[in-house]
XYZ file of N, CA and C in Angstrom:
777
model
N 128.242 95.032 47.216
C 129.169 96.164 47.190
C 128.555 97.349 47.897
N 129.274 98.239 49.097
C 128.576 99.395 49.735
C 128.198 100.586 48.772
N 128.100 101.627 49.438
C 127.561 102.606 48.489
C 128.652 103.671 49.060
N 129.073 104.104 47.733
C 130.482 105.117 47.827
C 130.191 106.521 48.307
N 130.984 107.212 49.044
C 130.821 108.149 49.631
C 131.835 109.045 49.225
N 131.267 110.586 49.339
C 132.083 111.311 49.338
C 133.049 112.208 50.796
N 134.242 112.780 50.467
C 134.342 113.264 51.868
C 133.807 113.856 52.688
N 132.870 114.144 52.627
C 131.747 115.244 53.482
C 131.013 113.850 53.584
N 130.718 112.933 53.791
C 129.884 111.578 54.275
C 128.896 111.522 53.131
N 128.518 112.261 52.625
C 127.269 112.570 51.333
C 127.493 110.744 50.620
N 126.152 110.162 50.037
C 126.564 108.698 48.997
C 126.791 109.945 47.855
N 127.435 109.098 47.092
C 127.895 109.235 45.595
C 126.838 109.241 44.551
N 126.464 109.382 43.270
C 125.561 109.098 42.189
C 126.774 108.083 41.318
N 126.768 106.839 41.347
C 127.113 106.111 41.044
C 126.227 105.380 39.743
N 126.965 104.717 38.370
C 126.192 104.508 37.315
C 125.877 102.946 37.798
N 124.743 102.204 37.708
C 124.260 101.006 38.050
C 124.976 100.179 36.471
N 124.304 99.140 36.450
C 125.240 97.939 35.522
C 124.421 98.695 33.888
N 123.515 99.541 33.981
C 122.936 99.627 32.809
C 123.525 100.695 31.857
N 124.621 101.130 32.867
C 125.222 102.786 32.624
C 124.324 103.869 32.930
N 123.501 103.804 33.404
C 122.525 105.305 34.069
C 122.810 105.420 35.196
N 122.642 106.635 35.872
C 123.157 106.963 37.275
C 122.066 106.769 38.235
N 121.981 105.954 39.331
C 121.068 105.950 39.792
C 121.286 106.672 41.385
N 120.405 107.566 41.593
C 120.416 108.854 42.503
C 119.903 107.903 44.020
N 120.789 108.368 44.704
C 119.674 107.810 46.104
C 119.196 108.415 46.610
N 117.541 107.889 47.322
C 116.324 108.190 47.912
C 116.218 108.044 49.074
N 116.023 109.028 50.199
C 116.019 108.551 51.533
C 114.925 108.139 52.074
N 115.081 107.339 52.417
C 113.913 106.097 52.779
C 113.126 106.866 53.795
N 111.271 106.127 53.273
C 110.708 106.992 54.407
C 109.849 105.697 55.280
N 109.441 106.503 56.273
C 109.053 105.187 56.833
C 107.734 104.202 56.713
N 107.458 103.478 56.771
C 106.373 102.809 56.212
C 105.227 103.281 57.263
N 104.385 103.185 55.918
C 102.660 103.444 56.924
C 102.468 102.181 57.126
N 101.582 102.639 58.428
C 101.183 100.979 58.649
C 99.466 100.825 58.527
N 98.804 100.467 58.001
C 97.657 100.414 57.359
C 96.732 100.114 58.954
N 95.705 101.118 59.222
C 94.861 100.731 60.449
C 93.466 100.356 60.066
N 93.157 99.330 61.041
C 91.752 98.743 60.825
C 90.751 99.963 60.769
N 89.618 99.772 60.431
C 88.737 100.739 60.049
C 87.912 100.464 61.779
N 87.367 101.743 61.938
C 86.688 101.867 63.097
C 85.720 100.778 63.468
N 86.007 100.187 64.506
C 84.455 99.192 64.696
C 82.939 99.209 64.388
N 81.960 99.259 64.102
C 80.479 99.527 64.013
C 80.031 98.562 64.937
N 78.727 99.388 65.630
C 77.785 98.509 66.634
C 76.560 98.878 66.194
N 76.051 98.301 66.098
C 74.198 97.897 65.506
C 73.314 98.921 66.969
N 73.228 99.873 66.577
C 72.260 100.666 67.167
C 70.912 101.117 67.193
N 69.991 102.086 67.585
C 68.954 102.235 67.302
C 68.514 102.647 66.171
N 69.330 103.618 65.613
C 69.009 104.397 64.424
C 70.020 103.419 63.191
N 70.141 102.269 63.636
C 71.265 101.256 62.354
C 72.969 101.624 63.020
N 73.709 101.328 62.550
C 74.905 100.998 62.579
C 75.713 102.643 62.771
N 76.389 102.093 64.298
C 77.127 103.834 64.408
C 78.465 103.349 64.762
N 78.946 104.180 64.931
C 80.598 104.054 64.947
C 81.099 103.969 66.572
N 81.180 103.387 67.071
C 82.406 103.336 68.575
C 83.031 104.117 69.044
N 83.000 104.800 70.073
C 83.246 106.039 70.445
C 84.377 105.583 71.707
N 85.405 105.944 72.004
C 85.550 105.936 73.151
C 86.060 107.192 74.133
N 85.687 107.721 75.099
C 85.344 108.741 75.766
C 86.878 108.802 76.738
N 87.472 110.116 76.420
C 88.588 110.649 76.937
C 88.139 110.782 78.557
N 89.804 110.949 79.475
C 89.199 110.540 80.756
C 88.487 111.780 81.229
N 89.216 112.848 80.825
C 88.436 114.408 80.972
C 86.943 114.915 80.539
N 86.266 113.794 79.621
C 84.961 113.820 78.997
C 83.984 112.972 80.203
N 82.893 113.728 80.789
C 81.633 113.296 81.606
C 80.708 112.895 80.707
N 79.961 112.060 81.303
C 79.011 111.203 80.441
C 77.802 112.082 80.715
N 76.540 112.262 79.328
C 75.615 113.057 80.029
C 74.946 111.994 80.870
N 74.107 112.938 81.821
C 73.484 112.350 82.660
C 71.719 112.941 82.355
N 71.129 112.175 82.650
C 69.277 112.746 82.525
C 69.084 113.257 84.074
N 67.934 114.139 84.406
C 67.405 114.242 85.580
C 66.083 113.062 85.593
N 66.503 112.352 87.248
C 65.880 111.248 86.985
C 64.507 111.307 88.459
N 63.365 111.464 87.976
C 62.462 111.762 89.128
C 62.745 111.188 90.538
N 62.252 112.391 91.446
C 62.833 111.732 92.906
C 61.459 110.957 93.200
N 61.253 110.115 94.156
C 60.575 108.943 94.032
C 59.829 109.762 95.429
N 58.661 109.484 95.146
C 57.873 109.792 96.050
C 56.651 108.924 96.738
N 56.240 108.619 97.754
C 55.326 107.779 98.203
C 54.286 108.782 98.683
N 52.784 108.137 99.006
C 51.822 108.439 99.666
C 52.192 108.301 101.125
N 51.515 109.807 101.738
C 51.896 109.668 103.288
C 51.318 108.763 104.060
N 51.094 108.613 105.399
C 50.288 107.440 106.111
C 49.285 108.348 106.480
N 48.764 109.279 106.517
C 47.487 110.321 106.632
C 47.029 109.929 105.717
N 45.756 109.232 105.715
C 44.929 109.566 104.681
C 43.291 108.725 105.235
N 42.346 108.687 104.214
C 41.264 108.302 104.485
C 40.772 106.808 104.569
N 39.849 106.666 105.244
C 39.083 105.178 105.636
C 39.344 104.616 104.773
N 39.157 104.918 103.435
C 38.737 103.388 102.671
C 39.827 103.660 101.735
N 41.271 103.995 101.917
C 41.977 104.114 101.129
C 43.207 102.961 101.311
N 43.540 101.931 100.388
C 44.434 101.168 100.638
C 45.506 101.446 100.042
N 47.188 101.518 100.389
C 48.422 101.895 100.342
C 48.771 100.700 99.929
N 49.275 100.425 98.342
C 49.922 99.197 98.103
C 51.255 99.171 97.321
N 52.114 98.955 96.845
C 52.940 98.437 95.783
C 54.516 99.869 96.453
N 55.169 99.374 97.727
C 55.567 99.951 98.801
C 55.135 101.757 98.727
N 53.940 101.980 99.281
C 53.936 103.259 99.136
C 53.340 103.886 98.244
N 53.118 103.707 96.530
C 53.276 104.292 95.635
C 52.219 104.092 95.210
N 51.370 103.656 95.634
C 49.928 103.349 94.293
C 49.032 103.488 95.777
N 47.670 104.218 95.547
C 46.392 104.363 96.564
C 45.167 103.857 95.933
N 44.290 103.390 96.670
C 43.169 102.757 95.997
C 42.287 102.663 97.185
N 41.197 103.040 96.322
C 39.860 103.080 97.236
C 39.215 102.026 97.175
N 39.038 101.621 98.706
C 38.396 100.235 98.520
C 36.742 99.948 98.785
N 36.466 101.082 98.981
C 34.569 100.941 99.262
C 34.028 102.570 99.067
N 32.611 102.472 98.803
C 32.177 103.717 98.260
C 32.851 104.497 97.755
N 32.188 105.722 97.737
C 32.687 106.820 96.456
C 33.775 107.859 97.257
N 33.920 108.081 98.338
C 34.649 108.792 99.352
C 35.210 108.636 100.192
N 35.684 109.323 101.094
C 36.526 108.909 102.196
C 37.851 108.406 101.863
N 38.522 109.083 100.490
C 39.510 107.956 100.395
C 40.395 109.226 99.837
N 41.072 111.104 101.610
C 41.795 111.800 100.702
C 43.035 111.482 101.160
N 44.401 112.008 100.480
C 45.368 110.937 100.682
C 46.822 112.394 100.344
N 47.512 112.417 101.028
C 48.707 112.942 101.020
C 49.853 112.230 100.178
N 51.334 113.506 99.632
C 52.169 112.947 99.426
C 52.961 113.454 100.111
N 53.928 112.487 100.391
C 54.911 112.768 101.499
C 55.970 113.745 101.248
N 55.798 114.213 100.184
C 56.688 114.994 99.853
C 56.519 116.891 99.559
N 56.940 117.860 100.200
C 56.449 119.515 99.451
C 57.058 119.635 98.715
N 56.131 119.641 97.964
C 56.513 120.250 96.553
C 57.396 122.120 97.012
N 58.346 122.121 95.945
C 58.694 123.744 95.829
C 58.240 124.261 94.567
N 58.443 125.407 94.417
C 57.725 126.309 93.296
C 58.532 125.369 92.737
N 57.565 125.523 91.383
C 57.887 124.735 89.886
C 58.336 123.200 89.736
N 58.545 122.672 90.604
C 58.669 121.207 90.633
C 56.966 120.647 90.332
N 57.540 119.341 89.575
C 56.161 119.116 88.497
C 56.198 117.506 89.441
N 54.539 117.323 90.533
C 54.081 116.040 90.076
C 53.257 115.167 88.895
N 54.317 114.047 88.904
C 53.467 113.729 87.675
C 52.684 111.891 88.558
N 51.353 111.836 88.204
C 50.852 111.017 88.378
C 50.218 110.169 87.908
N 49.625 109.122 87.695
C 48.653 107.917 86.755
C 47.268 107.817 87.067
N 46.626 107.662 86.675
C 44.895 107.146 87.100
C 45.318 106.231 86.193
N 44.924 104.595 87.411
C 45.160 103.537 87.034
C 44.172 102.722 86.742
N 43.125 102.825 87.575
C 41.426 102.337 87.698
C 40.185 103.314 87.847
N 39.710 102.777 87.275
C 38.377 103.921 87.194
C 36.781 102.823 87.414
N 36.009 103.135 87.375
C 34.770 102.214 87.440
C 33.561 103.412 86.863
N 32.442 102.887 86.788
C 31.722 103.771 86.080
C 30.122 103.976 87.228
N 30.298 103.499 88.447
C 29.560 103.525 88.786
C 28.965 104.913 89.713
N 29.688 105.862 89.649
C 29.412 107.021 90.286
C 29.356 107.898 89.342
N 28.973 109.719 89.790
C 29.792 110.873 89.068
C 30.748 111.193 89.956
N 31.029 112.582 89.054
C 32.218 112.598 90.165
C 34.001 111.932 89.294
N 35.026 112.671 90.159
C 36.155 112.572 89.473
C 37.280 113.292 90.503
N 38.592 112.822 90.385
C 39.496 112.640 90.702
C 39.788 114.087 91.393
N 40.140 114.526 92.706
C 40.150 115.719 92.867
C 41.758 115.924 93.380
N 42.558 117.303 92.872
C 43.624 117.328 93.205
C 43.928 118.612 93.192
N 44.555 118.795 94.367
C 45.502 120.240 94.947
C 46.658 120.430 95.688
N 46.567 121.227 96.077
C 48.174 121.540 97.371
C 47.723 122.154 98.706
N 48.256 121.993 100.014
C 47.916 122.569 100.875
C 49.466 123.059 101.758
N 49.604 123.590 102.842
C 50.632 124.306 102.878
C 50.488 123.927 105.049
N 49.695 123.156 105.011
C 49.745 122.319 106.252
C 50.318 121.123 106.013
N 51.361 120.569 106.869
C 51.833 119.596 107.237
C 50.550 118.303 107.307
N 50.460 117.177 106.912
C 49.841 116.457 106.772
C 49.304 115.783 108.248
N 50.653 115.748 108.817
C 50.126 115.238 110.650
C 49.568 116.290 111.547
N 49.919 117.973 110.941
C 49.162 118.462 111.581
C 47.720 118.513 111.345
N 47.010 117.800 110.432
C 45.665 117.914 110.223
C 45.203 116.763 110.950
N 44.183 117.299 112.204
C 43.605 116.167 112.695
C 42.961 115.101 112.632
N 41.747 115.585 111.975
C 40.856 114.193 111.461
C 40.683 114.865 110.073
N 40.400 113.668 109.269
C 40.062 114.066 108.119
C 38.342 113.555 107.621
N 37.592 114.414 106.879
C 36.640 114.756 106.417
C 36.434 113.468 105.542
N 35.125 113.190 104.871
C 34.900 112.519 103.752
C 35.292 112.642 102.400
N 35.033 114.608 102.233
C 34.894 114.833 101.434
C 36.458 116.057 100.993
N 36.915 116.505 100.558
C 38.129 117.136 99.964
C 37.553 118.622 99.999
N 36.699 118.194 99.003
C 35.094 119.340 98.012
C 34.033 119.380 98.829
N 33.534 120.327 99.466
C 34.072 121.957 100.280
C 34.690 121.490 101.618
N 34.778 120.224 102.129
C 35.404 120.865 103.453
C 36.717 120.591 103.774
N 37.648 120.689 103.021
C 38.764 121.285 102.976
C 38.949 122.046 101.955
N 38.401 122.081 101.319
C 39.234 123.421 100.062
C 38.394 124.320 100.700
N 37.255 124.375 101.605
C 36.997 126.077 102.199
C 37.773 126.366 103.179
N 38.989 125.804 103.416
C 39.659 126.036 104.168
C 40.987 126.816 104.191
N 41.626 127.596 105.083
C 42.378 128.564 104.487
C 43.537 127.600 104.709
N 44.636 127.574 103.690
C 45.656 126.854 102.984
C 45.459 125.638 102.581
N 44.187 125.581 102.266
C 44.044 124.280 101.062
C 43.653 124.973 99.875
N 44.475 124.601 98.459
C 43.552 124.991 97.159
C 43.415 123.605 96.807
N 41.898 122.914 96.490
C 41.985 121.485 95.685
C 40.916 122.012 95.051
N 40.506 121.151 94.061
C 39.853 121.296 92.745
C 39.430 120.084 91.993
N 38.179 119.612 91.660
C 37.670 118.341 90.843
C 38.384 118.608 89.615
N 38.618 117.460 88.584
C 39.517 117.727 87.688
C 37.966 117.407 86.695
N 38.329 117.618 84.990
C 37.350 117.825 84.165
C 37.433 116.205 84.127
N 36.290 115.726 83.733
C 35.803 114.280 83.311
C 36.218 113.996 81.874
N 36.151 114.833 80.990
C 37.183 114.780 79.893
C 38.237 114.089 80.176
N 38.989 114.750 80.439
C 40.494 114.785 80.471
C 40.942 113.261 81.558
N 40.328 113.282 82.606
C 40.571 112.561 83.925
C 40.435 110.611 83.310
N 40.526 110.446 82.367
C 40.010 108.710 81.819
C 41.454 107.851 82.325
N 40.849 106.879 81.942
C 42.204 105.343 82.767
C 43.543 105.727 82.196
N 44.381 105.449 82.927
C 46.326 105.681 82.190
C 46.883 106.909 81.799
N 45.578 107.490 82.011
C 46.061 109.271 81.834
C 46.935 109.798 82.886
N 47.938 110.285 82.587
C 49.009 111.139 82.901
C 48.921 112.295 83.508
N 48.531 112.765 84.725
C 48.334 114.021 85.444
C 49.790 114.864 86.088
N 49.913 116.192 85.042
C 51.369 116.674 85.965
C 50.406 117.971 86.284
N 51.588 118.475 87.580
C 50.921 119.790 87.606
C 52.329 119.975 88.541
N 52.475 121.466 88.417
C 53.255 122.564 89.622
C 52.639 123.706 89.956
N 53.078 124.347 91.121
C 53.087 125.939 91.210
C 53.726 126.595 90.792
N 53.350 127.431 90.303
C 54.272 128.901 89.176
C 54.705 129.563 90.838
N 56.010 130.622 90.436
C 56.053 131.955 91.268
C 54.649 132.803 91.814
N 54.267 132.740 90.678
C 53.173 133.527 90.752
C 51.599 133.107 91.485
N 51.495 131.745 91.796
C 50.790 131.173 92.665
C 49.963 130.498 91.935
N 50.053 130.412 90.516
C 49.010 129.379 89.969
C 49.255 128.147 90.328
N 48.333 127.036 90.682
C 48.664 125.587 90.334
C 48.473 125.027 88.603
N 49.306 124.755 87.894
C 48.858 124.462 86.398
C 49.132 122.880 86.476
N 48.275 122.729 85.245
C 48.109 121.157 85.244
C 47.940 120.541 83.679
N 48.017 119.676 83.560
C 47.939 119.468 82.209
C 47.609 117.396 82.266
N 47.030 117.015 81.569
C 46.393 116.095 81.065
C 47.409 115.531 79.648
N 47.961 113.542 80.329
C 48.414 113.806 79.165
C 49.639 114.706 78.504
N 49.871 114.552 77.201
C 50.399 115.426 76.274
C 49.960 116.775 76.248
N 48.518 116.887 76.940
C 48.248 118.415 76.372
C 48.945 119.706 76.930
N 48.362 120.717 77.162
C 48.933 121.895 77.212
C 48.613 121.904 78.734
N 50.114 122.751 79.550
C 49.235 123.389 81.083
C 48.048 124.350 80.354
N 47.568 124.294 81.956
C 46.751 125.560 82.175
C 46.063 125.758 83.765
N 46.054 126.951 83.824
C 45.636 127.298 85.302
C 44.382 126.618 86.103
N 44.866 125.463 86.962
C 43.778 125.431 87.073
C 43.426 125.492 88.442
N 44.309 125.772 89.429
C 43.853 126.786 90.500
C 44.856 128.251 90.641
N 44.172 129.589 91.275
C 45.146 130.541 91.827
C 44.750 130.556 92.845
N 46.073 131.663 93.304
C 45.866 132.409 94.738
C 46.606 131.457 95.889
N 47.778 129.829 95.177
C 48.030 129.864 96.073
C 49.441 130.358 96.730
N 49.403 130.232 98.086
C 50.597 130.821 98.610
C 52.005 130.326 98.410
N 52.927 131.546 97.800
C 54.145 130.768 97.363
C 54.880 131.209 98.448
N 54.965 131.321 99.783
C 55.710 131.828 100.541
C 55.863 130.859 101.812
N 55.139 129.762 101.372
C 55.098 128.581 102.257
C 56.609 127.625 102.230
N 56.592 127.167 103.110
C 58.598 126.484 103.279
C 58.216 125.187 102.077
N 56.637 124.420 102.095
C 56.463 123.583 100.586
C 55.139 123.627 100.418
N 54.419 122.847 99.933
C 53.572 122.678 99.575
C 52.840 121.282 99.228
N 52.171 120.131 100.456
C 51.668 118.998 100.281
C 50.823 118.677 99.208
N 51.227 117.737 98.215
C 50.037 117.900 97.268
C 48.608 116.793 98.151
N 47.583 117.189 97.547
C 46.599 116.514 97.979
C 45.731 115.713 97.235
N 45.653 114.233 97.084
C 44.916 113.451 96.436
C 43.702 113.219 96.484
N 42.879 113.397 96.188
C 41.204 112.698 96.888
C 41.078 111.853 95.872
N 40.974 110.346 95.663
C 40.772 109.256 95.117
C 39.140 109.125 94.889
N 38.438 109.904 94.205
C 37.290 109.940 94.301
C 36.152 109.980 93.477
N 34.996 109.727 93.686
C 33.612 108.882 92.334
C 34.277 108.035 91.826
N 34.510 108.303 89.895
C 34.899 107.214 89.125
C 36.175 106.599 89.680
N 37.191 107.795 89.707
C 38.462 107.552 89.820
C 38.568 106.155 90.911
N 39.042 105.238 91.030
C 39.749 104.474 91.673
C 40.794 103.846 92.298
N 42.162 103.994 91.434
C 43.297 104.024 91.974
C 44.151 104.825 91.079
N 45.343 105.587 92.494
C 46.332 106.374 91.644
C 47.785 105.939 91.782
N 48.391 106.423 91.035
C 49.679 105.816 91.120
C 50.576 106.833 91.098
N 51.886 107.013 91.817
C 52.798 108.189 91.747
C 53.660 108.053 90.851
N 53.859 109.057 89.678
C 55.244 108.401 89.319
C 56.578 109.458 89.226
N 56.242 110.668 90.324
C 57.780 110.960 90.766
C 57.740 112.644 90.709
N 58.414 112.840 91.218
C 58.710 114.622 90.963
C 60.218 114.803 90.041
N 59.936 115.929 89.363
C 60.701 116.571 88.517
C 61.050 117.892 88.484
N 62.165 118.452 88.118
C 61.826 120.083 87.567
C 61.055 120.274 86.475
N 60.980 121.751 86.850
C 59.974 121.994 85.757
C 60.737 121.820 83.799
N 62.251 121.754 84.183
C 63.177 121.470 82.960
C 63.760 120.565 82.708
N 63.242 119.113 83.391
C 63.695 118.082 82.874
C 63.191 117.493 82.074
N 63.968 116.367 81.482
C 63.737 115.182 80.004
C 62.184 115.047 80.521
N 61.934 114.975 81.728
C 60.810 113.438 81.835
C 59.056 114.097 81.308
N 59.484 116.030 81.400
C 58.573 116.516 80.698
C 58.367 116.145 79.286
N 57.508 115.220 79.080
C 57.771 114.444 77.965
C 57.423 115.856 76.504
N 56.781 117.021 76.747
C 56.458 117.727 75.073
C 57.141 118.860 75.874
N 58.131 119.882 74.872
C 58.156 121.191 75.089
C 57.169 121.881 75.704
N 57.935 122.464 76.472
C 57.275 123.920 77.196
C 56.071 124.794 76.927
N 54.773 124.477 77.158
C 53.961 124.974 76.081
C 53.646 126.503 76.785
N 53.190 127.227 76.539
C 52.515 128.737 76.786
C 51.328 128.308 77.808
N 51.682 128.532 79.509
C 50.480 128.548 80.392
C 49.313 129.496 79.748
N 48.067 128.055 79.502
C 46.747 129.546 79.339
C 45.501 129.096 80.109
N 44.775 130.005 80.270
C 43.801 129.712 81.395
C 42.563 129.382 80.649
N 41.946 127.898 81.112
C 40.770 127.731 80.571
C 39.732 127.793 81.709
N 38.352 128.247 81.152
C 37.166 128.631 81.936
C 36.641 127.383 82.174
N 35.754 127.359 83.042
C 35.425 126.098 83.018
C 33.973 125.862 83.906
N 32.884 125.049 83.364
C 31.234 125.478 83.509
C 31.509 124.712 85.284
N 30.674 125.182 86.385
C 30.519 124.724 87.156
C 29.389 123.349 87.448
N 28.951 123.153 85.989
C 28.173 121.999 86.394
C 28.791 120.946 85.508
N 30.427 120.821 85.632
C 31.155 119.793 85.414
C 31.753 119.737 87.088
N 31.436 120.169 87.923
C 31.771 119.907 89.161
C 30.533 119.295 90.014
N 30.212 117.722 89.665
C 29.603 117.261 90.185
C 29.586 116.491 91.404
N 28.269 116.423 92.090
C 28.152 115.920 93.366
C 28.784 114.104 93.394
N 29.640 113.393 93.679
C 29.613 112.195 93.754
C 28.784 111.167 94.173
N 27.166 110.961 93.416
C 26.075 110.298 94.005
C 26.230 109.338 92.913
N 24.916 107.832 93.658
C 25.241 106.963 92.460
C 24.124 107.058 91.068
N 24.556 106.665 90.371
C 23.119 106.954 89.043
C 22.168 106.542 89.097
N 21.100 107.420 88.781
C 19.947 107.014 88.714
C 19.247 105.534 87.964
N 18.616 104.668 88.148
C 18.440 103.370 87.390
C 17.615 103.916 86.769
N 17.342 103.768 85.300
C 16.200 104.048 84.198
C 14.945 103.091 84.605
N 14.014 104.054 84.817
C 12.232 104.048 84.433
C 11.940 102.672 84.281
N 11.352 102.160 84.902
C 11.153 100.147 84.310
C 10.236 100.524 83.367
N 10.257 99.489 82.225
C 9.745 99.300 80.628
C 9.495 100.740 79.917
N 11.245 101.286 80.130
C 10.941 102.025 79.657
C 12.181 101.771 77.950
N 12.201 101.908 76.720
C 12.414 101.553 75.342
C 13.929 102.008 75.721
């Protein structure tokens, strides 16, 4: 049986078979029950599925520009693994070595000491120069004095501390003309001034030298990217004794029968 109406279209309150009036309800529409969000097994345990609107950019990291060793460099220095790794293949010297790339203020190389040997003193020497690498004619044995007495080279022996196998060497130029460097996790610190920031770049300069044995590049950065692996620490200047700047000779053999 339909449902009775009044003249204005309105239903009626009509009494059902029990004698009570039963009122009508306007129907609403059904929910429809939705699956619960997917989960994917992540690093930190189980996260929720995201999916990214077309107007939403994905972040992106700054990802080091790749840099090789130039073809300037010294006698006994071998160029292996395309470009990117230098290694000295006989005695303690002769082995200084360009990167092909100028650095600009504040861009950070970061580099590896991959091999070391123990048979010299002496240690890894590194700076910047503000000559083009092909314009330097012949190159010297030594880095330490005869090119760093030279005007637009600053290089510098690094501390024997700090300088050991797989260690991590970054360094940039400030505005202000420091070269800072840092070892590792640790802190910059000045460890050359005075050089010129008014140069179009700045070649860094490798000398592969005494212990040190082979280096490895692993890229330029800003001074504000991810790949700076610890916060920003406070540049401070450490002093440093000049008779940790040793001659690269080989060691003396101990005294026969001697205890």
């Amino acid at each position: 049986m339909g449902q009775e109406h009044s003249s204005n279209g309105r239903p009626l309150n009509v009494p059902n078979r029990a004698g009570a009036v039963s009122q009508s309800v306007p129907q609403r529409p059904v929910e429809v029950e939705r699956p619960p969000p997917r989960l994917r097994e992540g690093r930190g345990g189980p996260c929720e599925e995201r999916r990214s609107s077309a107007t939403e950019r994905p972040s992106t990291s700054a990802q080091p520009t790749v840099v090789k060793f130039h073809p300037k460099r010294g006698n006994n220095v071998v160029i292996e693994q395309n470009g990117m790794v230098a290694r000295r293949s006989d005695s303690f010297c002769d082995a200084i070595t360009f990167v092909d790339y100028a650095l600009k203020l504040n861009e950070v190389l970061r580099i590896k000491i991959i091999s070391m040997e123990s048979t010299w003193n002496g240690i890894l020497r590194l700076g910047v120069t503000q000559h083009g690498p092909l314009s330097i004619e012949s190159l010297p044995r030594y880095s330490c004095p005869n090119l760093s007495g030279k005007p637009g080279f600053w290089i510098k022996s690094l501390d024997t501390e700090g300088a050991v196998e797989e260690t991590v060497v970054s360094f940039f130029v400030s505005p202000a003309g420091d070269l800072n460097l840092k070892c590792g996790s640790g802190d910059y610190f000045v460890f050359l001034s005075g050089v010129a920031t008014r140069s179009r770049g700045l070649w860094p300069v490798i000398d592969v030298y005494g212990n040190t044995t082979g280096v490895q590049l692993l890229g330029v950065t800003g001074r504000d990217s991810p790949a700076e692996l610890v916060p920003e620490p406070p540049v401070r200047r450490r002093s440093r004794s000049p008779a940790v700047l040793r001659s690269a000779v080989p060691r003396a053999p101990a005294p026969s029968g001697s205890a």
